[in-house]
Amino acid sequence: MTDETRVLYNADCPVCSFEIDHYAKYSDETGLPIAFEDLNTEDTTAWGMTPDEAARRLYVRKGGQTYSGIPAFIVLWRDMPRYRWLAWLVSLPGAHWAATKLYDHMAAPLIYRWHLRRQARATSPAPSRE
């Protein structure tokens, strides 16, 4: 078992890719053992989920355990020295509760709906011009 942190995210999502690309750049520049995997190009069955399930939230795997949502962010932030303060802050009981409610009930569902709309537009036929 490796101690490497693996992050599964949706690189086609502008919000997700903006944030995770920032973390990936920081991780690469500092040599952190964090792997960033795009659910659109990776085999999500290795994570035990379908691409649709994976698109619903952020997932992080570390030490053989998979985390999702705010706990996933906390694991990721703890592995990055620049963001450990944020992991500590969001781990505090009141902050953790509020962040989880915000992510689970507002941010993640909204971002997922945007994902579904992008997919629908990409697969719908172009309107005919007769």
Coordinates of N, CA and C in Angstrom, one line a residue:
M1 N 0.8 -1.2 0.0 CA 0.0 0.0 0.0 C 0.9 1.2 0.0
T2 N 0.5 2.2 -0.8 CA 1.3 3.4 -1.0 C 0.7 4.5 -0.1
D3 N 1.5 5.5 0.3 CA 1.0 6.6 1.1 C 0.6 7.8 0.2
E4 N 0.7 7.5 -1.2 CA 0.4 8.6 -2.1 C -1.1 8.9 -2.0
T5 N -1.3 10.2 -2.2 CA -2.7 10.7 -2.2 C -3.2 10.7 -3.6
R6 N -4.4 10.2 -3.9 CA -4.9 10.2 -5.3 C -6.2 11.0 -5.2
V7 N -6.4 11.9 -6.2 CA -7.5 12.8 -6.3 C -8.3 12.5 -7.6
L8 N -9.6 12.2 -7.5 CA -10.4 11.9 -8.6 C -11.4 13.1 -8.8
Y9 N -11.3 13.7 -9.9 CA -12.1 15.0 -10.2 C -12.5 15.1 -11.6
N10 N -13.4 16.0 -11.9 CA -13.9 16.2 -13.2 C -13.2 17.3 -13.9
A11 N -12.2 17.0 -14.8 CA -11.5 18.0 -15.5 C -12.3 18.8 -16.5
D12 N -13.4 18.2 -16.9 CA -14.3 18.9 -17.9 C -15.1 20.0 -17.2
C13 N -15.2 20.0 -15.9 CA -15.9 21.0 -15.1 C -15.0 22.2 -14.9
P14 N -15.5 23.4 -15.4 CA -14.6 24.6 -15.2 C -14.3 24.9 -13.7
V15 N -15.3 24.8 -12.8 CA -15.1 25.0 -11.4 C -14.1 24.1 -10.8
C16 N -14.3 22.8 -11.1 CA -13.4 21.7 -10.6 C -12.0 21.8 -11.1
S17 N -11.9 22.0 -12.4 CA -10.6 22.1 -13.0 C -9.8 23.3 -12.6
F18 N -10.5 24.4 -12.4 CA -9.8 25.6 -11.9 C -9.1 25.4 -10.6
E19 N -9.9 24.8 -9.6 CA -9.4 24.6 -8.3 C -8.3 23.5 -8.3
I20 N -8.6 22.3 -8.9 CA -7.7 21.2 -8.8 C -6.5 21.4 -9.7
D21 N -6.6 22.1 -10.8 CA -5.4 22.4 -11.6 C -4.4 23.3 -10.7
H22 N -5.0 24.2 -9.9 CA -4.1 25.0 -9.0 C -3.4 24.1 -8.0
Y23 N -4.1 23.1 -7.4 CA -3.5 22.2 -6.5 C -2.5 21.3 -7.2
A24 N -2.8 20.9 -8.4 CA -1.9 20.0 -9.1 C -0.6 20.8 -9.5
K25 N -0.7 22.0 -9.8 CA 0.5 22.8 -10.1 C 1.3 23.0 -8.9
Y26 N 0.7 23.3 -7.8 CA 1.4 23.5 -6.5 C 2.1 22.2 -6.1
S27 N 1.4 21.1 -6.2 CA 1.9 19.7 -5.9 C 3.1 19.4 -6.8
D28 N 3.0 19.7 -8.0 CA 4.1 19.4 -9.0 C 5.3 20.2 -8.6
E29 N 5.1 21.5 -8.4 CA 6.2 22.4 -8.1 C 6.9 22.1 -6.8
T30 N 6.2 21.5 -5.9 CA 6.8 21.2 -4.6 C 7.2 19.7 -4.4
G31 N 6.9 18.9 -5.4 CA 7.2 17.5 -5.4 C 6.4 16.7 -4.4
L32 N 5.2 17.0 -4.2 CA 4.3 16.3 -3.3 C 3.8 15.0 -4.0
P33 N 3.7 13.9 -3.3 CA 3.2 12.7 -3.8 C 1.7 12.6 -3.9
I34 N 1.2 13.5 -4.8 CA -0.3 13.6 -5.0 C -0.6 13.3 -6.5
A35 N -1.4 12.4 -6.8 CA -1.8 12.1 -8.2 C -3.2 12.6 -8.5
F36 N -3.4 13.3 -9.6 CA -4.6 13.9 -9.9 C -5.2 13.1 -11.1
E37 N -6.4 12.5 -11.0 CA -6.9 11.7 -12.0 C -8.3 12.2 -12.5
D38 N -8.3 12.4 -13.8 CA -9.6 13.0 -14.4 C -10.6 11.8 -14.6
L39 N -11.8 12.0 -14.1 CA -12.8 10.9 -14.2 C -13.2 10.7 -15.7
N40 N -12.9 11.6 -16.5 CA -13.2 11.5 -18.0 C -12.2 10.6 -18.7
T41 N -11.0 10.4 -18.2 CA -10.0 9.7 -18.9 C -9.5 8.5 -18.1
E42 N -9.8 8.4 -16.8 CA -9.4 7.3 -15.9 C -10.5 6.3 -15.8
D43 N -10.1 5.1 -15.4 CA -11.1 4.0 -15.2 C -11.7 4.2 -13.8
T44 N -12.9 4.7 -13.7 CA -13.5 5.0 -12.4 C -13.9 3.7 -11.6
T45 N -13.9 2.6 -12.4 CA -14.2 1.3 -11.7 C -13.1 1.0 -10.7
A46 N -11.9 1.4 -10.9 CA -10.8 1.2 -9.9 C -11.1 2.0 -8.6
W47 N -12.0 3.0 -8.7 CA -12.4 3.7 -7.5 C -13.7 3.1 -7.0
G48 N -14.3 2.1 -7.7 CA -15.5 1.5 -7.2 C -16.8 2.3 -7.6
M49 N -16.7 3.1 -8.7 CA -17.9 3.9 -9.0 C -17.9 4.1 -10.5
T50 N -19.1 4.5 -11.0 CA -19.3 4.9 -12.4 C -18.8 6.3 -12.6
P51 N -18.6 6.7 -13.8 CA -18.2 8.1 -14.1 C -19.3 9.1 -13.6
D52 N -20.5 8.7 -13.7 CA -21.6 9.6 -13.2 C -21.5 9.8 -11.7
E53 N -21.3 8.7 -11.0 CA -21.2 8.8 -9.5 C -20.0 9.6 -9.2
A54 N -18.9 9.5 -9.9 CA -17.7 10.2 -9.6 C -17.8 11.7 -9.9
A55 N -18.7 12.1 -10.8 CA -18.9 13.5 -11.2 C -19.7 14.2 -10.1
R56 N -20.3 13.6 -9.2 CA -21.1 14.2 -8.2 C -20.4 14.9 -7.1
R57 N -19.1 14.6 -6.9 CA -18.3 15.2 -5.8 C -16.8 14.9 -6.0
L58 N -16.0 15.5 -5.1 CA -14.6 15.3 -5.1 C -14.3 14.0 -4.3
Y59 N -13.4 13.2 -4.8 CA -13.0 12.0 -4.1 C -11.4 12.0 -4.0
V60 N -11.0 11.6 -2.8 CA -9.6 11.5 -2.5 C -9.3 10.1 -1.9
R61 N -8.3 9.4 -2.3 CA -7.9 8.1 -1.7 C -6.5 8.3 -1.1
K62 N -6.4 7.8 0.1 CA -5.2 7.9 0.8 C -5.1 6.7 1.9
G63 N -4.0 6.0 1.9 CA -3.9 5.0 2.9 C -4.9 3.9 2.8
G64 N -5.4 3.6 1.6 CA -6.4 2.6 1.3 C -7.8 3.0 1.6
Q65 N -8.0 4.2 2.0 CA -9.4 4.7 2.4 C -9.8 5.8 1.4
T66 N -11.1 5.8 1.0 CA -11.6 6.8 0.1 C -12.5 7.8 0.8
Y67 N -12.2 9.0 0.6 CA -13.0 10.1 1.2 C -13.7 10.9 0.1
S68 N -14.8 11.5 0.5 CA -15.5 12.3 -0.5 C -16.0 13.6 0.1
G69 N -16.2 14.6 -0.7 CA -16.7 15.9 -0.2 C -15.7 16.6 0.6
I70 N -16.2 17.2 1.7 CA -15.4 18.0 2.6 C -14.3 17.2 3.2
P71 N -14.6 15.9 3.7 CA -13.5 15.1 4.2 C -12.4 14.9 3.2
A72 N -12.7 14.8 1.9 CA -11.7 14.6 0.9 C -10.8 15.9 0.7
F73 N -11.5 17.0 0.8 CA -10.7 18.3 0.7 C -9.8 18.4 1.9
I74 N -10.2 18.0 3.1 CA -9.4 18.1 4.3 C -8.2 17.2 4.1
V75 N -8.3 15.9 3.6 CA -7.2 15.0 3.4 C -6.2 15.7 2.4
L76 N -6.8 16.2 1.3 CA -5.9 16.8 0.3 C -5.2 18.0 0.9
W77 N -5.9 18.9 1.6 CA -5.2 20.1 2.1 C -4.2 19.8 3.2
R78 N -4.4 18.7 4.0 CA -3.4 18.3 5.0 C -2.1 17.9 4.3
D79 N -2.2 17.4 3.1 CA -1.0 16.9 2.4 C -0.2 18.1 1.7
M80 N -0.8 19.2 1.7 CA -0.1 20.4 1.1 C 0.2 21.4 2.1
P81 N 1.5 21.6 2.4 CA 1.8 22.6 3.5 C 1.2 23.9 3.4
R82 N 1.0 24.5 2.2 CA 0.4 25.8 2.1 C -1.1 25.8 2.5
Y83 N -1.7 24.6 2.5 CA -3.2 24.6 2.8 C -3.5 23.9 4.1
R84 N -2.5 23.5 4.9 CA -2.8 22.8 6.2 C -3.6 23.7 7.1
W85 N -3.4 25.0 7.1 CA -4.2 25.9 8.0 C -5.7 25.7 7.6
L86 N -6.0 25.6 6.3 CA -7.4 25.5 5.8 C -8.0 24.1 6.3
A87 N -7.2 23.1 6.2 CA -7.6 21.7 6.7 C -7.9 21.8 8.2
W88 N -7.1 22.5 8.9 CA -7.3 22.7 10.4 C -8.6 23.4 10.6
L89 N -8.7 24.6 9.9 CA -9.9 25.4 10.1 C -11.2 24.7 9.8
V90 N -11.2 24.0 8.6 CA -12.5 23.3 8.2 C -12.7 22.0 9.0
S91 N -11.7 21.6 9.7 CA -11.9 20.4 10.6 C -12.5 20.8 12.0
L92 N -12.5 22.1 12.3 CA -13.2 22.5 13.6 C -14.7 22.2 13.5
P93 N -15.3 21.7 14.6 CA -16.6 21.2 14.5 C -17.7 22.1 13.8
G94 N -17.8 23.4 14.2 CA -18.8 24.2 13.6 C -18.5 24.5 12.1
A95 N -17.2 24.8 11.8 CA -16.8 25.0 10.5 C -17.0 23.8 9.6
H96 N -16.7 22.6 10.2 CA -16.8 21.4 9.4 C -18.3 21.1 9.1
W97 N -19.2 21.3 10.1 CA -20.6 21.2 9.9 C -21.1 22.1 8.8
A98 N -20.7 23.4 8.9 CA -21.2 24.4 7.9 C -20.6 24.1 6.5
A99 N -19.4 23.8 6.4 CA -18.7 23.5 5.1 C -19.4 22.2 4.5
T100 N -19.7 21.2 5.3 CA -20.3 20.0 4.8 C -21.7 20.3 4.3
K101 N -22.5 21.0 5.0 CA -23.8 21.4 4.6 C -23.8 22.2 3.3
L102 N -22.9 23.2 3.2 CA -22.8 24.0 2.0 C -22.4 23.2 0.8
Y103 N -21.4 22.3 1.0 CA -20.9 21.5 -0.1 C -21.9 20.4 -0.5
D104 N -22.4 19.7 0.4 CA -23.4 18.6 0.1 C -24.7 19.1 -0.4
H105 N -25.2 20.2 0.1 CA -26.6 20.6 -0.3 C -26.6 21.8 -1.3
M106 N -25.5 22.4 -1.5 CA -25.5 23.5 -2.5 C -24.4 23.4 -3.6
A107 N -23.2 23.4 -3.2 CA -22.1 23.4 -4.2 C -22.0 22.2 -5.0
A108 N -22.0 21.0 -4.4 CA -21.8 19.8 -5.2 C -23.0 19.5 -6.1
P109 N -24.3 19.7 -5.6 CA -25.4 19.5 -6.5 C -25.5 20.5 -7.7
L110 N -25.1 21.7 -7.4 CA -25.1 22.7 -8.5 C -24.1 22.4 -9.5
I111 N -22.9 22.1 -9.1 CA -21.8 21.8 -10.0 C -22.2 20.5 -10.8
Y112 N -22.8 19.6 -10.2 CA -23.2 18.3 -10.9 C -24.3 18.6 -11.9
R113 N -25.2 19.5 -11.6 CA -26.2 19.9 -12.6 C -25.6 20.6 -13.8
W114 N -24.6 21.4 -13.5 CA -23.9 22.1 -14.6 C -23.2 21.0 -15.5
H115 N -22.7 20.0 -14.9 CA -22.0 18.9 -15.6 C -23.0 18.2 -16.5
L116 N -24.2 17.9 -15.9 CA -25.2 17.2 -16.8 C -25.7 18.1 -17.9
R117 N -25.8 19.4 -17.7 CA -26.1 20.3 -18.8 C -25.0 20.3 -19.9
R118 N -23.8 20.4 -19.5 CA -22.7 20.4 -20.5 C -22.7 19.1 -21.3
Q119 N -23.0 17.9 -20.6 CA -23.1 16.7 -21.3 C -24.2 16.6 -22.3
A120 N -25.4 17.1 -21.9 CA -26.5 17.2 -22.7 C -26.3 18.0 -24.0
R121 N -25.7 19.2 -23.8 CA -25.3 20.0 -24.9 C -24.4 19.4 -25.9
A122 N -23.4 18.6 -25.3 CA -22.4 18.0 -26.1 C -23.0 16.8 -26.9
T123 N -24.0 16.2 -26.4 CA -24.6 15.0 -27.1 C -25.8 15.4 -27.9
S124 N -26.4 16.6 -27.8 CA -27.6 16.9 -28.6 C -27.2 17.3 -30.0
P125 N -28.1 16.9 -30.9 CA -27.8 17.3 -32.3 C -27.9 18.8 -32.5
A126 N -27.1 19.3 -33.4 CA -27.2 20.7 -33.7 C -28.6 21.0 -34.4
P127 N -29.2 22.2 -34.1 CA -30.5 22.5 -34.7 C -30.3 22.7 -36.2
S128 N -31.3 22.2 -36.9 CA -31.2 22.3 -38.4 C -31.7 23.7 -38.8
R129 N -31.1 24.1 -39.9 CA -31.4 25.4 -40.5 C -32.0 25.3 -41.8
E130 N -33.3 25.1 -41.8 CA -34.0 24.8 -43.1 C -34.7 26.1 -43.6

